[in-house]
Amino acid sequence: MFSNSLNHLRANTQEFSDQSVIYYLRKIRNCAVKSLWCELITYPKPGLVSLVDPGSHQDMDARTFFASIISLRHYFFRIANLAMKGANFELLRTTGLEAEARMLIATHQINTHRGAIFNLGMLAAAAGYRYLHVNSPLSLGEIVVQTWGKELTAHRRKENSHGARVASIYQVGGAIEEVISGYSSVYQL
C-alpha cells in the first residue's frame, strides 16, 4: 500500500505538481513553523526557553531556537509531500533524521526540537495524506495511527535520549506513545 522507494515517489511528482498542491504543502509548513515560533515567544513558561530568558537551559537561548526553526522549515513541506505520495514510515523517519541532522548543525549540536521533528512531523505527514482523502472524517492523530500505526508501534526511541530518560524517571509515556495514541493529550482533553 505504501511505497518504500524514493524513486517511485519522485516518479509520481508530476501528478502533484499543480499550484494548489504547492499552496497546501506551504500552508502545512507555515503552520508547523508558526507553532514552533509561538512556543518560543510564549512567556512565562516554567523552565523553557523564551525570548525573555533561557529558562532552566544553560546550553540554549532564543537565538538557538530561531536557528533551529529556520533549519526545519523545508522539512515540514517535504514530509507532508512524501506522505501525500504514499510514503511508508521508514521514509518519513529517514526524512526526520535528516531534519534532525540539519537542526544539530544549525544549533551547534544542541537538541532544541527533536520532539517537534517527530510529533509535528507526523502531524504534517497526516495533513499531507489528508489532501488525497479530503472526505475522511478522521483527525490528523487518527490518520497517523491508521496509516503508520503498525510501523510506529515497532519503532523504538534511542536508549540515551532525553525522552527515554524522562519516561524512565517519571514512569510516563513519551513522544512515540503520544503519537501511537493518536495524540490523545490533544484530542481527548
mmCIF file of C-alpha atoms in Angstrom:
data_model
loop_
_atom_site.group_PDB
_atom_site.id
_atom_site.type_symbol
_atom_site.label_atom_id
_atom_site.label_comp_id
_atom_site.label_asym_id
_atom_site.label_seq_id
_atom_site.Cartn_x
_atom_site.Cartn_y
_atom_site.Cartn_z
ATOM 1 C CA MET A 1 0.000 0.000 0.000
ATOM 2 C CA PHE A 2 2.803 2.444 0.829
ATOM 3 C CA SER A 3 5.810 2.988 -1.312
ATOM 4 C CA ASN A 4 9.244 2.356 0.120
ATOM 5 C CA SER A 5 11.101 3.660 -2.888
ATOM 6 C CA LEU A 6 12.154 7.285 -3.216
ATOM 7 C CA ASN A 7 12.496 6.742 -6.968
ATOM 8 C CA HIS A 8 8.865 5.622 -7.165
ATOM 9 C CA LEU A 9 7.796 8.677 -5.179
ATOM 10 C CA ARG A 10 9.846 11.035 -7.333
ATOM 11 C CA ALA A 11 8.389 9.463 -10.486
ATOM 12 C CA ASN A 12 4.917 10.400 -9.239
ATOM 13 C CA THR A 13 5.856 14.048 -8.610
ATOM 14 C CA GLN A 14 4.236 15.117 -11.889
ATOM 15 C CA GLU A 15 0.872 14.044 -10.526
ATOM 16 C CA PHE A 16 1.132 16.510 -7.623
ATOM 17 C CA SER A 17 2.870 19.477 -9.212
ATOM 18 C CA ASP A 18 -0.070 21.842 -9.636
ATOM 19 C CA GLN A 19 -0.182 25.114 -7.730
ATOM 20 C CA SER A 20 -2.970 24.052 -5.371
ATOM 21 C CA VAL A 21 -0.797 21.248 -4.026
ATOM 22 C CA ILE A 22 2.186 23.558 -3.588
ATOM 23 C CA TYR A 23 -0.064 26.040 -1.765
ATOM 24 C CA TYR A 24 -1.398 23.267 0.508
ATOM 25 C CA LEU A 25 2.102 21.985 1.336
ATOM 26 C CA ARG A 26 3.302 25.519 2.083
ATOM 27 C CA LYS A 27 0.318 26.022 4.361
ATOM 28 C CA ILE A 28 1.258 22.867 6.300
ATOM 29 C CA ARG A 29 4.861 24.054 6.542
ATOM 30 C CA ASN A 30 3.819 27.524 7.666
ATOM 31 C CA CYS A 31 1.515 26.154 10.375
ATOM 32 C CA ALA A 32 4.275 23.937 11.757
ATOM 33 C CA VAL A 33 6.872 26.716 11.727
ATOM 34 C CA LYS A 34 4.412 29.176 13.265
ATOM 35 C CA SER A 35 3.659 26.744 16.081
ATOM 36 C CA LEU A 36 7.389 26.496 16.893
ATOM 37 C CA TRP A 37 7.672 30.275 16.803
ATOM 38 C CA CYS A 38 4.624 30.664 19.073
ATOM 39 C CA GLU A 39 6.163 28.229 21.530
ATOM 40 C CA LEU A 40 9.316 30.355 21.629
ATOM 41 C CA ILE A 41 7.549 33.696 22.111
ATOM 42 C CA THR A 42 5.176 32.395 24.803
ATOM 43 C CA TYR A 43 6.171 33.734 28.213
ATOM 44 C CA PRO A 44 6.158 32.894 31.054
ATOM 45 C CA LYS A 45 6.513 29.137 30.935
ATOM 46 C CA PRO A 46 8.365 27.269 33.678
ATOM 47 C CA GLY A 47 11.873 26.227 32.743
ATOM 48 C CA LEU A 48 11.506 26.648 28.983
ATOM 49 C CA VAL A 49 13.315 28.919 26.537
ATOM 50 C CA SER A 50 11.559 32.146 25.558
ATOM 51 C CA LEU A 51 12.530 35.495 24.095
ATOM 52 C CA VAL A 52 12.876 36.763 27.684
ATOM 53 C CA ASP A 53 15.209 34.121 29.125
ATOM 54 C CA PRO A 54 16.581 30.599 28.572
ATOM 55 C CA GLY A 55 14.501 29.151 31.401
ATOM 56 C CA SER A 56 16.374 26.309 33.049
ATOM 57 C CA HIS A 57 18.574 25.710 29.996
ATOM 58 C CA GLN A 58 22.245 26.565 30.189
ATOM 59 C CA ASP A 59 23.005 25.462 26.636
ATOM 60 C CA MET A 60 20.362 27.278 24.564
ATOM 61 C CA ASP A 61 18.536 30.560 24.196
ATOM 62 C CA ALA A 62 16.115 32.266 21.797
ATOM 63 C CA ARG A 63 18.823 32.582 19.113
ATOM 64 C CA THR A 64 19.433 28.834 19.263
ATOM 65 C CA PHE A 65 15.702 28.191 18.854
ATOM 66 C CA PHE A 66 15.446 30.652 15.985
ATOM 67 C CA ALA A 67 18.311 28.935 14.151
ATOM 68 C CA SER A 68 16.643 25.587 14.752
ATOM 69 C CA ILE A 69 13.250 26.767 13.486
ATOM 70 C CA ILE A 70 14.798 28.171 10.309
ATOM 71 C CA SER A 71 16.674 24.901 9.714
ATOM 72 C CA LEU A 72 13.416 22.907 9.910
ATOM 73 C CA ARG A 73 11.204 24.925 7.574
ATOM 74 C CA HIS A 74 11.802 22.743 4.496
ATOM 75 C CA TYR A 75 11.346 19.541 6.490
ATOM 76 C CA PHE A 76 7.664 20.079 7.178
ATOM 77 C CA PHE A 77 6.962 20.725 3.491
ATOM 78 C CA ARG A 78 8.957 17.662 2.492
ATOM 79 C CA ILE A 79 7.424 15.213 4.980
ATOM 80 C CA ALA A 80 3.891 16.338 4.055
ATOM 81 C CA ASN A 81 4.758 15.916 0.378
ATOM 82 C CA LEU A 82 6.159 12.421 0.941
ATOM 83 C CA ALA A 83 3.067 11.352 2.866
ATOM 84 C CA MET A 84 0.859 12.786 0.150
ATOM 85 C CA LYS A 85 2.633 10.439 -2.255
ATOM 86 C CA GLY A 86 2.153 7.367 -0.065
ATOM 87 C CA ALA A 87 5.482 7.152 1.772
ATOM 88 C CA ASN A 88 5.857 4.481 4.412
ATOM 89 C CA PHE A 89 7.050 5.261 7.940
ATOM 90 C CA GLU A 90 10.669 4.361 7.170
ATOM 91 C CA LEU A 91 10.875 7.107 4.525
ATOM 92 C CA LEU A 92 9.233 9.582 6.883
ATOM 93 C CA ARG A 93 11.657 8.535 9.620
ATOM 94 C CA THR A 94 14.655 8.985 7.314
ATOM 95 C CA THR A 95 13.405 12.444 6.399
ATOM 96 C CA GLY A 96 13.052 13.246 10.104
ATOM 97 C CA LEU A 97 16.587 12.077 10.820
ATOM 98 C CA GLU A 98 17.880 14.299 8.004
ATOM 99 C CA ALA A 99 15.984 17.239 9.540
ATOM 100 C CA GLU A 100 17.468 16.408 12.938
ATOM 101 C CA ALA A 101 20.973 16.464 11.440
ATOM 102 C CA ARG A 102 20.286 19.898 9.890
ATOM 103 C CA MET A 103 18.921 21.154 13.220
ATOM 104 C CA LEU A 104 22.014 19.937 15.083
ATOM 105 C CA ILE A 105 24.289 21.670 12.581
ATOM 106 C CA ALA A 106 22.305 24.916 12.891
ATOM 107 C CA THR A 107 22.369 24.778 16.712
ATOM 108 C CA HIS A 108 25.945 23.562 17.140
ATOM 109 C CA GLN A 109 24.788 20.115 18.341
ATOM 110 C CA ILE A 110 22.091 21.360 20.733
ATOM 111 C CA ASN A 111 18.812 19.450 20.672
ATOM 112 C CA THR A 112 16.174 22.149 20.526
ATOM 113 C CA HIS A 113 13.401 20.447 18.537
ATOM 114 C CA ARG A 114 13.933 16.676 18.290
ATOM 115 C CA GLY A 115 10.485 16.057 19.793
ATOM 116 C CA ALA A 116 8.872 18.570 17.451
ATOM 117 C CA ILE A 117 10.580 16.977 14.470
ATOM 118 C CA PHE A 118 8.859 13.727 15.391
ATOM 119 C CA ASN A 119 5.486 14.973 16.661
ATOM 120 C CA LEU A 120 4.886 17.909 14.328
ATOM 121 C CA GLY A 121 6.467 15.936 11.509
ATOM 122 C CA MET A 122 3.930 13.131 11.876
ATOM 123 C CA LEU A 123 1.075 15.654 12.048
ATOM 124 C CA ALA A 124 2.411 17.369 8.911
ATOM 125 C CA ALA A 125 2.587 13.958 7.237
ATOM 126 C CA ALA A 126 -1.025 13.272 8.214
ATOM 127 C CA ALA A 127 -2.067 16.656 6.814
ATOM 128 C CA GLY A 128 -0.306 15.788 3.548
ATOM 129 C CA TYR A 129 -2.020 12.407 3.457
ATOM 130 C CA ARG A 130 -5.370 14.097 4.089
ATOM 131 C CA TYR A 131 -5.040 16.061 0.839
ATOM 132 C CA LEU A 132 -5.793 12.841 -1.044
ATOM 133 C CA HIS A 133 -8.513 11.801 1.404
ATOM 134 C CA VAL A 134 -10.344 15.075 1.777
ATOM 135 C CA ASN A 135 -13.617 13.436 2.796
ATOM 136 C CA SER A 136 -12.060 11.447 5.608
ATOM 137 C CA PRO A 137 -13.737 12.071 8.973
ATOM 138 C CA LEU A 138 -10.509 11.157 10.792
ATOM 139 C CA SER A 139 -8.491 13.650 12.832
ATOM 140 C CA LEU A 140 -4.820 14.049 11.978
ATOM 141 C CA GLY A 141 -3.969 11.922 15.027
ATOM 142 C CA GLU A 142 -6.268 9.145 13.816
ATOM 143 C CA ILE A 143 -4.739 9.346 10.336
ATOM 144 C CA VAL A 144 -1.273 8.851 11.848
ATOM 145 C CA VAL A 145 -2.430 5.770 13.763
ATOM 146 C CA GLN A 146 -4.383 4.286 10.861
ATOM 147 C CA THR A 147 -1.697 4.955 8.268
ATOM 148 C CA TRP A 148 1.580 4.371 10.114
ATOM 149 C CA GLY A 149 0.499 2.905 13.475
ATOM 150 C CA LYS A 150 1.902 -0.595 12.998
ATOM 151 C CA GLU A 151 5.284 0.753 11.963
ATOM 152 C CA LEU A 152 5.245 3.285 14.815
ATOM 153 C CA THR A 153 4.500 0.533 17.330
ATOM 154 C CA ALA A 154 7.615 -1.328 16.177
ATOM 155 C CA HIS A 155 9.721 1.857 16.298
ATOM 156 C CA ARG A 156 11.879 2.345 19.395
ATOM 157 C CA ARG A 157 13.401 5.538 20.705
ATOM 158 C CA LYS A 158 17.094 5.907 21.319
ATOM 159 C CA GLU A 159 18.023 4.441 24.702
ATOM 160 C CA ASN A 160 20.031 7.521 25.690
ATOM 161 C CA SER A 161 17.549 10.160 24.503
ATOM 162 C CA HIS A 162 16.159 12.815 26.807
ATOM 163 C CA GLY A 163 12.674 11.395 26.233
ATOM 164 C CA ALA A 164 13.784 7.902 27.262
ATOM 165 C CA ARG A 165 15.335 9.265 30.479
ATOM 166 C CA VAL A 166 12.224 11.291 31.364
ATOM 167 C CA ALA A 167 9.929 8.331 30.618
ATOM 168 C CA SER A 168 12.063 6.113 32.838
ATOM 169 C CA ILE A 169 12.349 8.551 35.738
ATOM 170 C CA TYR A 170 8.696 9.595 35.835
ATOM 171 C CA GLN A 171 7.158 6.349 34.543
ATOM 172 C CA VAL A 172 5.276 8.143 31.763
ATOM 173 C CA GLY A 173 4.948 7.641 28.053
ATOM 174 C CA GLY A 174 6.957 9.712 25.649
ATOM 175 C CA ALA A 175 6.680 11.120 22.158
ATOM 176 C CA ILE A 176 6.168 7.735 20.499
ATOM 177 C CA GLU A 177 3.405 6.784 22.909
ATOM 178 C CA GLU A 178 1.713 10.133 22.327
ATOM 179 C CA VAL A 179 1.752 9.600 18.567
ATOM 180 C CA ILE A 180 0.598 5.964 18.807
ATOM 181 C CA SER A 181 -2.310 7.129 20.984
ATOM 182 C CA GLY A 182 -3.404 9.424 18.150
ATOM 183 C CA TYR A 183 -2.286 12.456 20.183
ATOM 184 C CA SER A 184 -4.729 11.685 22.977
ATOM 185 C CA SER A 185 -3.490 14.632 25.061
ATOM 186 C CA VAL A 186 -4.634 16.915 22.228
ATOM 187 C CA TYR A 187 -7.832 15.250 21.100
ATOM 188 C CA GLN A 188 -9.092 13.849 24.393
ATOM 189 C CA LEU A 189 -8.741 16.619 26.944
#
